[in-house]
Each structure stands twice: as structure tokens, then as C-alpha cells.
Short mmCIF file of C-alpha atoms in Angstrom, two decimals:
data_model
loop_
_atom_site.label_atom_id
_atom_site.label_comp_id
_atom_site.label_asym_id
_atom_site.label_seq_id
_atom_site.Cartn_x
_atom_site.Cartn_y
_atom_site.Cartn_z
CA MET G 191 1.49 -26.73 -45.80
CA ARG G 192 2.82 -29.82 -44.03
CA GLY G 193 1.12 -28.73 -40.82
CA LEU G 194 -2.15 -28.25 -42.69
CA LYS G 195 -1.91 -31.78 -44.02
CA VAL G 196 -1.49 -33.15 -40.51
CA VAL G 197 -4.45 -31.11 -39.27
CA GLY G 198 -6.57 -32.30 -42.19
CA ILE G 199 -5.78 -35.96 -41.67
CA ILE G 200 -6.22 -35.81 -37.90
CA ALA G 201 -9.50 -33.93 -38.39
CA GLY G 202 -10.73 -36.79 -40.54
CA ILE G 203 -9.71 -39.29 -37.89
CA THR G 204 -11.45 -37.20 -35.23
CA ILE G 205 -14.68 -37.10 -37.26
CA VAL G 206 -14.68 -40.89 -37.50
CA GLY G 207 -14.01 -41.05 -33.76
CA CYS G 208 -16.97 -38.74 -33.15
CA ILE G 209 -19.19 -41.03 -35.21
CA ALA G 210 -18.16 -43.91 -32.95
CA PHE G 211 -18.78 -41.76 -29.85
CA PHE G 212 -22.26 -40.76 -30.93
CA SER G 213 -23.05 -44.38 -31.80
CA VAL G 214 -22.25 -45.29 -28.20
CA LYS G 215 -24.22 -42.25 -26.99
CA GLU G 216 -27.23 -43.34 -29.03
CA TYR G 217 -26.96 -46.82 -27.51
CA VAL G 218 -26.85 -45.40 -23.98
CA ASN G 219 -29.76 -43.06 -24.74
CA SER G 220 -31.80 -46.00 -25.95
CA LYS G 221 -31.82 -47.40 -22.43
CA GLU G 222 -35.02 -46.66 -20.52
CA ASP G 223 -33.06 -45.71 -17.40
CA PRO G 224 -31.01 -42.54 -18.04
CA SER G 225 -28.71 -43.56 -15.15
CA TYR G 226 -27.65 -46.69 -17.04
CA VAL G 227 -23.95 -45.78 -17.20
CA LEU G 228 -23.80 -44.63 -13.57
CA ASN G 229 -25.54 -47.79 -12.40
CA TYR G 230 -23.14 -49.93 -14.41
CA ILE G 231 -20.17 -48.21 -12.78
CA LYS G 232 -21.66 -48.69 -9.31
CA GLU G 233 -22.36 -52.37 -9.92
CA HIS G 234 -18.91 -53.05 -11.36
CA LYS G 235 -16.75 -50.70 -9.30
CA ASP G 236 -14.72 -53.59 -7.89
CA ASP G 237 -14.27 -55.31 -11.27
CA LYS G 238 -11.89 -52.63 -12.55
CA THR G 239 -13.74 -52.53 -15.87
CA ALA G 240 -14.50 -48.82 -15.70
CA SER G 241 -12.75 -45.59 -14.78
CA LEU G 242 -14.38 -42.29 -13.90
CA ILE G 243 -13.34 -38.79 -12.86
CA VAL G 244 -15.93 -36.06 -12.26
CA LYS G 245 -14.58 -32.50 -12.08
CA ARG G 246 -16.25 -29.14 -11.53
CA ASN G 247 -14.23 -25.96 -12.02
CA GLY G 248 -11.04 -27.97 -11.78
CA GLU G 249 -12.04 -29.64 -8.51
CA ILE G 250 -12.34 -33.43 -8.47
CA LEU G 251 -15.77 -34.26 -7.03
CA THR G 252 -15.50 -38.03 -7.29
CA SER G 253 -13.29 -40.62 -8.93
CA LEU G 254 -13.09 -44.35 -9.48
CA ASN G 255 -10.07 -46.36 -10.64
CA GLU G 256 -8.56 -43.11 -11.91
CA ASN G 257 -5.00 -44.41 -11.58
CA GLU G 258 -5.67 -47.96 -12.74
CA LYS G 259 -4.32 -49.17 -16.08
CA LEU G 260 -7.38 -50.57 -17.84
CA PRO G 261 -7.71 -52.18 -21.28
CA LEU G 262 -8.70 -49.42 -23.72
CA ALA G 263 -9.57 -51.88 -26.47
CA SER G 264 -9.92 -50.05 -29.78
CA MET G 265 -9.43 -46.54 -28.35
CA SER G 266 -5.68 -47.15 -28.55
CA LYS G 267 -5.96 -47.37 -32.34
CA ILE G 268 -6.28 -43.59 -32.43
CA VAL G 269 -2.59 -43.36 -31.53
CA ILE G 270 -1.72 -45.53 -34.54
CA ALA G 271 -3.86 -43.28 -36.74
CA ILE G 272 -2.09 -40.17 -35.44
CA GLU G 273 1.31 -41.70 -36.22
CA TYR G 274 0.03 -42.50 -39.72
CA ALA G 275 -1.03 -38.86 -40.18
CA LYS G 276 2.40 -37.66 -39.11
CA GLN G 277 4.20 -40.02 -41.48
CA VAL G 278 2.01 -38.96 -44.41
CA ALA G 279 2.80 -35.31 -43.65
CA GLU G 280 6.51 -36.09 -43.44
CA GLY G 281 6.45 -37.98 -46.74
CA LYS G 282 7.46 -41.27 -45.12
CA VAL G 283 4.36 -43.08 -46.39
CA ARG G 284 1.85 -42.30 -49.13
CA LYS G 285 -1.84 -42.46 -48.36
CA ASP G 286 -2.52 -43.74 -51.90
CA GLU G 287 0.03 -46.57 -51.60
CA GLN G 288 -1.66 -49.80 -52.63
CA ILE G 289 -1.78 -52.48 -49.96
CA SER G 290 -2.40 -56.14 -50.75
CA LEU G 291 -5.51 -57.59 -49.12
CA LYS G 292 -3.69 -60.91 -49.06
CA GLU G 293 -1.01 -59.29 -46.89
CA LEU G 294 -3.69 -58.01 -44.50
CA GLU G 295 -5.15 -61.50 -44.34
CA LYS G 296 -2.01 -62.71 -42.53
CA TYR G 297 -2.99 -60.53 -39.59
CA TYR G 298 -6.65 -61.56 -39.50
CA VAL G 299 -7.91 -63.91 -36.78
CA LYS G 300 -11.33 -65.19 -37.79
CA ASN G 301 -14.33 -64.66 -35.51
CA THR G 302 -12.48 -62.51 -32.96
CA ASP G 303 -13.37 -58.96 -34.00
CA GLY G 304 -17.15 -59.06 -34.14
CA GLY G 305 -17.04 -59.28 -37.92
CA ALA G 306 -15.29 -55.90 -38.24
CA HIS G 307 -12.68 -56.92 -40.81
CA PRO G 308 -15.04 -58.79 -43.18
CA VAL G 309 -17.56 -55.92 -43.03
CA TRP G 310 -14.82 -53.43 -43.90
CA LEU G 311 -13.71 -55.62 -46.82
CA ASP G 312 -17.27 -55.78 -48.13
CA ASP G 313 -17.51 -52.00 -47.88
CA VAL G 314 -14.32 -51.16 -49.79
CA LYS G 315 -15.22 -53.70 -52.47
CA ALA G 316 -18.76 -52.33 -52.79
CA ARG G 317 -17.36 -48.81 -53.23
CA GLY G 318 -15.00 -49.96 -55.96
CA LEU G 319 -11.89 -49.22 -53.90
CA VAL G 320 -10.25 -52.60 -54.48
CA ASN G 321 -8.22 -53.07 -57.65
CA ASN G 322 -6.17 -56.17 -58.41
CA GLY G 323 -6.61 -57.34 -54.84
CA GLN G 324 -5.28 -54.08 -53.40
CA THR G 325 -6.66 -51.00 -51.66
CA SER G 326 -5.06 -47.77 -50.51
CA LEU G 327 -3.19 -47.33 -47.25
CA GLU G 328 -5.68 -44.60 -46.37
CA GLU G 329 -8.56 -47.08 -46.63
CA VAL G 330 -6.65 -49.52 -44.41
CA VAL G 331 -6.41 -46.81 -41.74
CA LYS G 332 -10.10 -45.96 -42.14
CA GLY G 333 -10.91 -49.66 -41.74
CA MET G 334 -8.98 -49.69 -38.48
CA ILE G 335 -10.74 -46.59 -37.09
CA GLN G 336 -14.23 -46.73 -38.58
CA TYR G 337 -14.70 -50.52 -38.47
CA SER G 338 -12.14 -51.34 -35.75
CA SER G 339 -10.34 -53.95 -37.84
CA ASN G 340 -7.74 -55.61 -35.62
CA ALA G 341 -5.99 -57.04 -38.67
CA ASN G 342 -5.50 -53.54 -40.08
CA ALA G 343 -4.21 -52.29 -36.72
CA SER G 344 -1.61 -55.07 -36.50
CA TYR G 345 -0.55 -54.48 -40.10
CA LEU G 346 -0.17 -50.74 -39.48
CA LEU G 347 2.01 -51.34 -36.43
CA ASP G 348 4.42 -53.16 -38.74
CA LYS G 349 4.04 -50.69 -41.59
CA LEU G 350 4.58 -47.56 -39.50
CA GLY G 351 6.97 -49.14 -37.03
CA THR G 352 5.99 -50.08 -33.50
CA ALA G 353 8.87 -48.00 -32.12
CA ARG G 354 7.51 -44.90 -33.89
CA VAL G 355 3.99 -45.51 -32.58
CA ASN G 356 5.43 -45.81 -29.08
CA GLU G 357 7.26 -42.53 -29.61
CA SER G 358 3.92 -40.96 -30.46
CA LEU G 359 2.64 -42.12 -27.08
CA LYS G 360 5.36 -40.08 -25.41
CA GLU G 361 4.82 -37.08 -27.67
CA LEU G 362 1.13 -37.13 -26.80
CA GLY G 363 1.97 -37.22 -23.10
CA LEU G 364 0.32 -40.62 -22.61
CA ASN G 365 2.97 -41.78 -20.18
CA SER G 366 0.70 -44.22 -18.33
CA HIS G 367 -0.18 -46.15 -21.49
CA GLU G 368 1.68 -49.44 -21.95
CA GLU G 369 3.86 -49.60 -25.03
CA PHE G 370 2.33 -51.07 -28.18
CA TYR G 371 2.99 -54.65 -29.22
CA PRO G 372 0.90 -57.04 -31.41
CA ALA G 373 -1.85 -57.38 -28.80
CA TYR G 374 -4.70 -57.04 -31.31
CA THR G 375 -4.10 -60.39 -33.00
CA ALA G 376 -1.03 -62.42 -32.00
CA ALA G 377 -1.81 -62.20 -28.27
CA LEU G 378 -5.06 -64.08 -28.92
CA TYR G 379 -2.98 -67.22 -29.47
CA MET G 380 -1.04 -66.98 -26.20
CA ARG G 381 -3.01 -69.65 -24.34
CA GLY G 382 -2.62 -72.11 -27.21
CA TYR G 383 1.04 -71.10 -27.48
CA VAL G 384 1.94 -71.95 -23.88
CA GLU G 385 0.20 -75.31 -24.22
CA LYS G 386 1.79 -76.25 -27.56
CA GLU G 387 5.20 -74.56 -27.52
CA MET G 388 5.90 -74.48 -23.77
CA HIS G 389 4.28 -77.87 -23.08
CA ILE G 390 2.07 -76.56 -20.28
CA PRO G 391 -1.01 -78.72 -19.45
CA GLN G 392 -4.34 -77.17 -20.41
CA ASN G 393 -5.47 -76.88 -16.80
CA LYS G 394 -2.34 -74.89 -15.90
CA ALA G 395 -2.06 -72.66 -18.97
CA LEU G 396 -3.96 -69.71 -17.48
CA ASP G 397 -1.85 -69.78 -14.31
CA LYS G 398 1.29 -69.83 -16.46
CA LEU G 399 0.07 -66.74 -18.33
CA ARG G 400 -0.91 -64.92 -15.13
CA ASN G 401 2.51 -65.55 -13.59
CA MET G 402 4.50 -64.38 -16.61
CA SER G 403 6.35 -61.10 -16.35
CA ASN G 404 5.19 -58.47 -18.81
CA ASP G 405 8.52 -58.64 -20.66
CA GLU G 406 8.28 -62.41 -21.09
CA TYR G 407 4.65 -62.20 -22.21
CA VAL G 408 5.42 -59.54 -24.82
CA LYS G 409 8.44 -61.49 -26.06
CA HIS G 410 6.27 -64.55 -26.76
CA VAL G 411 3.57 -62.44 -28.44
CA TRP G 412 6.20 -61.01 -30.78
CA GLN G 413 7.30 -64.55 -31.65
CA ILE G 414 3.73 -65.51 -32.54
CA HIS G 415 3.40 -62.30 -34.56
CA GLU G 416 6.46 -63.14 -36.65
CA TRP G 417 5.24 -66.68 -37.28
CA MET G 418 1.82 -65.40 -38.38
CA LYS G 419 3.43 -63.30 -41.11
CA ASP G 420 5.11 -66.41 -42.57
CA GLU G 421 2.24 -68.55 -43.87
CA LYS G 422 4.40 -71.65 -44.23
CA GLU G 423 5.85 -71.39 -40.73
CA TRP G 424 2.49 -70.53 -39.18
CA GLY G 425 0.87 -73.52 -40.85
CA LYS G 426 3.49 -75.82 -39.35
CA ARG G 427 3.02 -74.50 -35.82
CA GLU G 428 -0.65 -75.56 -35.50
CA ILE G 429 -1.26 -73.37 -32.45
CA SER G 430 -4.85 -73.48 -31.25
CA LEU G 431 -6.85 -70.29 -30.91
CA LYS G 432 -8.18 -70.07 -27.35
CA ALA G 433 -9.35 -66.48 -27.13
CA ASP G 434 -11.75 -66.91 -24.21
CA MET G 435 -12.41 -63.97 -21.90
CA ASP G 436 -10.20 -65.39 -19.12
CA SER G 437 -7.24 -65.37 -21.51
CA GLN G 438 -8.02 -61.91 -22.86
CA ARG G 439 -8.23 -60.38 -19.37
CA ILE G 440 -4.58 -61.26 -18.64
#
């Protein structure tokens, strides 16, 4: 029975993922030139913004950046959803557990997710799924997958345990994927953080970030993450949000 529960939950996640896939497919198909994707890859092959492997009968015909670690953006949220499914099946969390929207708000960074989080909130409220300022854990997960809410993803990393999500990476055989940390939200403040907390001049902040080791970078992101969860402490810090593309590419 437990296995069936896992299959059922993961199937639901997969369906939502398929919806997202076909939305992208529809967008690509709307282009007049059917070679739109191929042309994009050709034009940006040196930018390391795309990866491609073409196989036929097990033989690799062509490849591009196949061994490069590239930002997967919201695709990585599927791993969080899988860990959620496992924990529901194991009885570690309940899908009907009520989660405070005010708690989720601590993880929300305004105007950085394309309106995903506010649109999700409007949806759950319109469907009558919010009671006394709370909604179910299951709806929080759906908001992360279906709407790509970064706030929900960051909350779920805390709720499920980042260490457990990273274990899921190994169990799934995703050994080339970097370990999870609060990259969805807290990392957006890193440029402002190095300027305010590390006293780095604005014109040198990006260089400071680029020259940081991964361990040091992640350590500072975790510090920001902890401050964000404490409204009083976060208010005192007054760290500017500088989530420009140069910062996000680091």
C-alpha cells in the first residue's frame, strides 16, 4: 500500500510536469520557424545556456555541453517533490497538514518569480482552499510544481530537510547535480549582502562573488536564509535586493 501511495503521488507530480512540458512545446510550436530550438542552440552554443545530446540506437550522433553543469532553474524542484512524496508515504509528513501562509511569506521575494507565488495564492483562495490563513501541505507542493513558487520551494527545503532532499539526489542517481541550498530565494540577496555585511564597494561586489569558493558562497546564503525566517532580525539587516542577471549567473 505504501508503494502505491508513492506511485500515486509521483504520478500526480509527473502529470503537472507534463503540463509544463506541453506548455513549452506549444510555445515552441507557435514559432513560425520549426527549427527555432536548433537555431537557438547554434547561436548560443558558446554561452553555455543550453545542453543537448542526440542519440540513435544508443549511439551519440551529436552533443553540446553534455558534461557542463548548467542552471536547471525550476526543474530541480521535481527532486523536492519526490522527497515530499516519499515522506508522505513513510508517514513523516501529512499532505493535509495546514501550513500558514504567513510562514510562507517569510520566504517570498517580491517581483523575482514572474508573479508565480501571488498567482498561486489567488488560485488557492479562489478554490476555497485557504482557511484561517492556512492551506494544506499538498497545495504548497502543487504551488511549487504547477506555478513554480520559489517561496514554496524554499519552505519545503526547510520542512522536509535539505539533507534528506540531497539524499534523494543520490538515490535518484543524479550525482552531477550540486547539493541543494536556499538558492531559490536567499541567494538573490547575495550581492546586497557582500556590500552591506562584508563592506565591499558596489563596483567590486560582483568580482567578490565570482571569486568566492562554492563553500563560502553557500555558507553566506544559509546565513541570509536564517535571517529571512526571523522577521525582526531580517528587518534590522536592511540588505538590498540586487537580483540582476549578472548576479544570478554566478
